[in-house]
XYZ file of C-alpha atoms in Angstrom:
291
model
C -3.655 -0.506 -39.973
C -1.925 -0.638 -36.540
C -3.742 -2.903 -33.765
C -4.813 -1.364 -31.105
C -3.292 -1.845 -27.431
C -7.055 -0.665 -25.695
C -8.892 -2.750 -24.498
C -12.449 -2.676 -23.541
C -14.216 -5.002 -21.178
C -17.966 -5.147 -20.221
C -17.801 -1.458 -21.410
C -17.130 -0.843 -17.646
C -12.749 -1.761 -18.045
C -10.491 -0.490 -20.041
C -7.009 -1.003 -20.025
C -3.884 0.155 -22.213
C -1.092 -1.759 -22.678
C 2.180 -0.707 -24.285
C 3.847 -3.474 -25.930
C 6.140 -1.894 -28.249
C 9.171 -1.901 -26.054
C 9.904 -5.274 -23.719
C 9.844 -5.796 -20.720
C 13.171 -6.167 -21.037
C 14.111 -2.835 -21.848
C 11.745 -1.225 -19.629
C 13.086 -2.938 -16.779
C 16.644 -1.340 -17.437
C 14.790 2.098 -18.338
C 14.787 4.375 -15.181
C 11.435 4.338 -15.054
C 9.317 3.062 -17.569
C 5.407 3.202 -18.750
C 3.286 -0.554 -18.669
C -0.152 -0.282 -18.763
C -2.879 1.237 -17.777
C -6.709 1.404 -16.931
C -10.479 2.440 -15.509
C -12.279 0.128 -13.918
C -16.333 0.073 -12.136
C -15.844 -3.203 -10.275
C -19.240 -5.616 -9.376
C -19.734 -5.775 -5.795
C -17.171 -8.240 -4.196
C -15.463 -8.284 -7.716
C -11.781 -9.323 -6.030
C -8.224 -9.753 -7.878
C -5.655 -12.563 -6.328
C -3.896 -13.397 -4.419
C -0.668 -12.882 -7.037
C 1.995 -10.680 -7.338
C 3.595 -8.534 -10.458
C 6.936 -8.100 -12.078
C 5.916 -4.389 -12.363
C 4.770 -1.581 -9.801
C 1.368 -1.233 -9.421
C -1.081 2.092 -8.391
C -4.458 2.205 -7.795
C -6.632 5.741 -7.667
C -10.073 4.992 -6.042
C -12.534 7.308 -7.742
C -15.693 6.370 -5.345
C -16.679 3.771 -3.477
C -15.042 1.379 -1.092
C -13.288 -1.894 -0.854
C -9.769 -3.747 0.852
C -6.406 -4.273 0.247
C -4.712 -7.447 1.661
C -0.958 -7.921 1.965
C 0.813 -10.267 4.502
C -2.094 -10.810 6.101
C -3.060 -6.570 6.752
C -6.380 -5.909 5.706
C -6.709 -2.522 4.872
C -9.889 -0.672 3.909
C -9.814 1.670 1.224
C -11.755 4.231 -0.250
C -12.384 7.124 -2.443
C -10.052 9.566 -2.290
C -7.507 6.764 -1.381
C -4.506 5.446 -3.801
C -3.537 1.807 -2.934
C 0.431 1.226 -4.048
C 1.183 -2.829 -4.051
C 5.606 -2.909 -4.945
C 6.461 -5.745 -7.626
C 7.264 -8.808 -5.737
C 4.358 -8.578 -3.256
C 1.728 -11.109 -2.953
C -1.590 -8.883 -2.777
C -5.175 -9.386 -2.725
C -7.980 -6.677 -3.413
C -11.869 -6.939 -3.022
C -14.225 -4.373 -3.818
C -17.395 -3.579 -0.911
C -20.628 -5.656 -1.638
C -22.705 -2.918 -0.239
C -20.353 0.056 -2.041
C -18.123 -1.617 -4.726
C -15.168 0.982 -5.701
C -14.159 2.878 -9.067
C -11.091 3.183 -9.393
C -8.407 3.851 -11.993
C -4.926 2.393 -12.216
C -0.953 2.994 -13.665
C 1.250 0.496 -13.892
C 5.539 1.052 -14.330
C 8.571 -1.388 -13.719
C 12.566 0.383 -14.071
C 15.517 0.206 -12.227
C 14.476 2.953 -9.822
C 11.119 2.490 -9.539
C 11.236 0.326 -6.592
C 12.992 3.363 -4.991
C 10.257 5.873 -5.847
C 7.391 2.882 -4.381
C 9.508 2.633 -1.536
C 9.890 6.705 -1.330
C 6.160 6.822 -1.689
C 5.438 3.612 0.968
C 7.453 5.548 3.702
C 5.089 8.528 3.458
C 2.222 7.075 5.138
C 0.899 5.407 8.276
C -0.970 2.429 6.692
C 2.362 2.032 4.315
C 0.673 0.980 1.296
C -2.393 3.308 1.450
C -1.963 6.965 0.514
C -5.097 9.073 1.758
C -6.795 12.080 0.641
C -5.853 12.595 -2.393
C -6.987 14.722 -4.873
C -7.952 11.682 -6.990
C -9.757 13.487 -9.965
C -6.637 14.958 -10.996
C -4.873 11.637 -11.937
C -7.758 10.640 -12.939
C -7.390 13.028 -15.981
C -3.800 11.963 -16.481
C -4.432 8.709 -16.604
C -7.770 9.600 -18.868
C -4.945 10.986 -21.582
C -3.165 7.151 -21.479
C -6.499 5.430 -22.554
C -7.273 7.598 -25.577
C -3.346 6.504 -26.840
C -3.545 3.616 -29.572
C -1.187 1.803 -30.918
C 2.986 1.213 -29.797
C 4.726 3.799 -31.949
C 7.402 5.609 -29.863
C 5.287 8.472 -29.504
C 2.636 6.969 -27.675
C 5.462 5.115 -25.487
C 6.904 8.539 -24.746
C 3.787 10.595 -24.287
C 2.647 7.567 -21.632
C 6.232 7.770 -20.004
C 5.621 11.808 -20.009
C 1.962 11.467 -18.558
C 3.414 8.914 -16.252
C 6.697 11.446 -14.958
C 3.342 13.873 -14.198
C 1.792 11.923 -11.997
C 4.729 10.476 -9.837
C 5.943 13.965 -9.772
C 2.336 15.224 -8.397
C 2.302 12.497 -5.968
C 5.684 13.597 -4.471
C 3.977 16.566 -4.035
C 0.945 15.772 -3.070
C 2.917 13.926 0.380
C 5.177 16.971 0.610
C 7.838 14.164 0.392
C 11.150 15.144 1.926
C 14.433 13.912 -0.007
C 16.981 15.739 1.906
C 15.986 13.084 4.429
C 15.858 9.877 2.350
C 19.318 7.458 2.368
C 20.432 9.366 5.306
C 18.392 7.159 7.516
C 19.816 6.189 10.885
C 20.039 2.397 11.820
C 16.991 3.220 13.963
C 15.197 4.962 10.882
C 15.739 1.579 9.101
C 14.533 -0.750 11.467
C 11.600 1.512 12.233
C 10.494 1.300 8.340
C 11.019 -2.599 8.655
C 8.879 -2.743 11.172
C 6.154 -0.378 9.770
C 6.024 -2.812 6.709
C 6.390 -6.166 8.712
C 4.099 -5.132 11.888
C 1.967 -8.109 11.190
C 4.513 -10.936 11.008
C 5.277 -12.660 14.093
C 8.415 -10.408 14.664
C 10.870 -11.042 17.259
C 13.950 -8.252 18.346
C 15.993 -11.076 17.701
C 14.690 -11.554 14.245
C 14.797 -8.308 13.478
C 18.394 -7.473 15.065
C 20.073 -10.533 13.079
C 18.529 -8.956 9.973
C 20.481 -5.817 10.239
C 23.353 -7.781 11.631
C 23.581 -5.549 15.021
C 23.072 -6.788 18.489
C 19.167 -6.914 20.185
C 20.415 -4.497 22.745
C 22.444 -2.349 20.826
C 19.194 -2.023 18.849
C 16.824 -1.517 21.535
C 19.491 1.269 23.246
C 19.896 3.343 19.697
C 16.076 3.178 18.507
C 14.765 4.124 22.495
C 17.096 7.115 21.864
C 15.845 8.016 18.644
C 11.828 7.620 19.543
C 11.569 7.592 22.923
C 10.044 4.239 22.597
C 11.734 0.696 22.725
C 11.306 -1.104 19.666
C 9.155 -3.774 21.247
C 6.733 -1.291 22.636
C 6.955 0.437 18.653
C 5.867 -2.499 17.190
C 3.173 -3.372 19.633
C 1.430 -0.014 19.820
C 1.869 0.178 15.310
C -0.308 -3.547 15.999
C -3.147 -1.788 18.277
C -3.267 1.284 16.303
C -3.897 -1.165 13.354
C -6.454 -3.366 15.111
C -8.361 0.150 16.515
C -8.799 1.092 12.741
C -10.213 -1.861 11.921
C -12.177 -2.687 14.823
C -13.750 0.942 14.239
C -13.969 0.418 10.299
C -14.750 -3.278 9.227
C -17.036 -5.918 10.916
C -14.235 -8.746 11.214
C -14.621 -11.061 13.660
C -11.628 -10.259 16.494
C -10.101 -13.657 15.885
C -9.522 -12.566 12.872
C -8.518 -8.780 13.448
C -5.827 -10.828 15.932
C -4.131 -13.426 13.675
C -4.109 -10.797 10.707
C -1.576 -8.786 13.167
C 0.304 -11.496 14.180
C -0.479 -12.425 17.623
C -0.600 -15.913 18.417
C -4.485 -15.607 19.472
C -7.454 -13.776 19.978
C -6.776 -14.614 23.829
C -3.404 -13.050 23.895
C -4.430 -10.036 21.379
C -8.032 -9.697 23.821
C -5.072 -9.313 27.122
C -2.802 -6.965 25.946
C -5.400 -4.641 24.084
C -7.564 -4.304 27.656
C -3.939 -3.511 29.441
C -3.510 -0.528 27.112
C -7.127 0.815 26.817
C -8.317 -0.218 30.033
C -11.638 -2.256 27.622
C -11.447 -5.106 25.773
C -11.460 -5.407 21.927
C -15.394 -5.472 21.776
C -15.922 -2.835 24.213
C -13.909 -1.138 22.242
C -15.262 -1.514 18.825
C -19.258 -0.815 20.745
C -17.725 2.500 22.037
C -15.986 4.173 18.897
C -17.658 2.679 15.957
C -20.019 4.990 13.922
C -23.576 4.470 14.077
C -23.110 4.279 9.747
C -20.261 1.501 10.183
């Protein structure tokens, strides 16, 4: 009899894992089909930090929780899909008071870095995707978990079920390709920078890193936005630290360091310069009674 590749945890995980093909061969595979799962986490049940060989996609079914990545904290909930690229260090924690459900899909390939990345650029918290209609890969994923064993036919019906869902999500964004790889130099920088906000960025930095001059950047990317890139990169930062000012109860010091300013000083300064009330005053004003 064939083993089986579910696995059932608690009675509240399971996961599928195909392990029929290598990793190997997946990883030269356009795209390619690694595991899979459903999870009701325990509250403050948290995973990391680490960071995968493989693509990784979270579908939050109902209740809340946070994604860290380079030091962004970003709250999550149902309705939301979470997207953490192979390579990147991440850390998630469900809420003590709500702890989330969520389902996940896994997939590694030579282009799926490209699709993550295609995906990533879609949204203003980068590695969140909002609203979704989560129910609906919930389903697809649903037909994963009741596969069994590694022939090829469960490999390609996962790959199949997998294709479905990547294609919905394109959808789902109304992603424009016509646009993507015809990005200006501007275009590029400005996606740097929406993935890198909360690094201690510099022009400089980020001009030697595309190998063009700090003014010749700052002239092309004030043409394309209307904005220089400095002023980009610190209004990304405070709409950021509004969100989670509004959204989470972490201390300011925090909130500051976690967008890369040097202090809670420096971060209390400039926030009060552009919304004429400091960081708490703030937070007192626009947070919702529930919060």
């Amino acid at each position: 009899m064939e083993k089986t590749n579910l696995f059932v945890y608690n009675k509240i995980m399971i996961e599928y894992k195909e392990t029929g093909h290598s990793l190997l061969f997946k990883s030269v595979s356009d795209l390619s089909f690694y595991s899979a799962g459903y999870e009701e986490c325990k509250p403050g049940q948290s995973y990391g930090p680490t960071f995968r060989t493989y693509q990784l996609m979270h579908f939050v079914l109902s209740g809340k929780g946070e994604l860290h990545i380079n030091e962004h904290v970003f709250p999550v909930s149902a309705g939301d899909a979470f997207l953490v690229p192979s390579g990147v260090i991440s850390y998630y924690e469900a809420s003590k008071e709500d702890p989330w459900c969520y389902t996940w899909i896994n997939f590694l390939g030579i282009n799926s870095q490209a699709y993550m990345h295609q995906l990533l650029s879609a949204s203003d918290d980068i590695y969140i995707l909002r609203n979704l209609e989560v129910a609906k890969y919930s389903d697809l994923i649903s037909k994963i978990l009741s596969l069994q064993g590694n022939s090829t036919s469960c490999y390609l019906k996962a790959n199949s079920i997998l294709l479905h869902i990547m294609a919905e999500l394109f959808q789902d964004i109304a992603f424009d390709e016509r646009n993507w790889g015809k990005e200006s130099i501007a275009d590029q920088v400005k996606f740097y920078m929406d993935v890198n906000y909360a690094e201690k960025l510099k022009l400089q930095d980020v001009a030697k890193t595309f190998g063009i001059h700090p003014n010749y950047l700052t002239r092309v990317f004030q043409k394309k936005f209307g904005v220089s890139p400095k002023q980009y990169l610190l209004n990304r930062k405070f709409k950021k630290a509004c969100g989670l000012l509004t959204s989470t109860s972490l201390p300011i010091s925090i909130i500051a360091n976690s967008l890369g300013f040097e202090d809670q000083f420096a971060f209390s300064k400039l926030f009060k310069k552009q919304y004429q009330q400091s960081p708490s005053e703030y937070r007192k004003e626009h947070t919702p009674e529930s919060i």
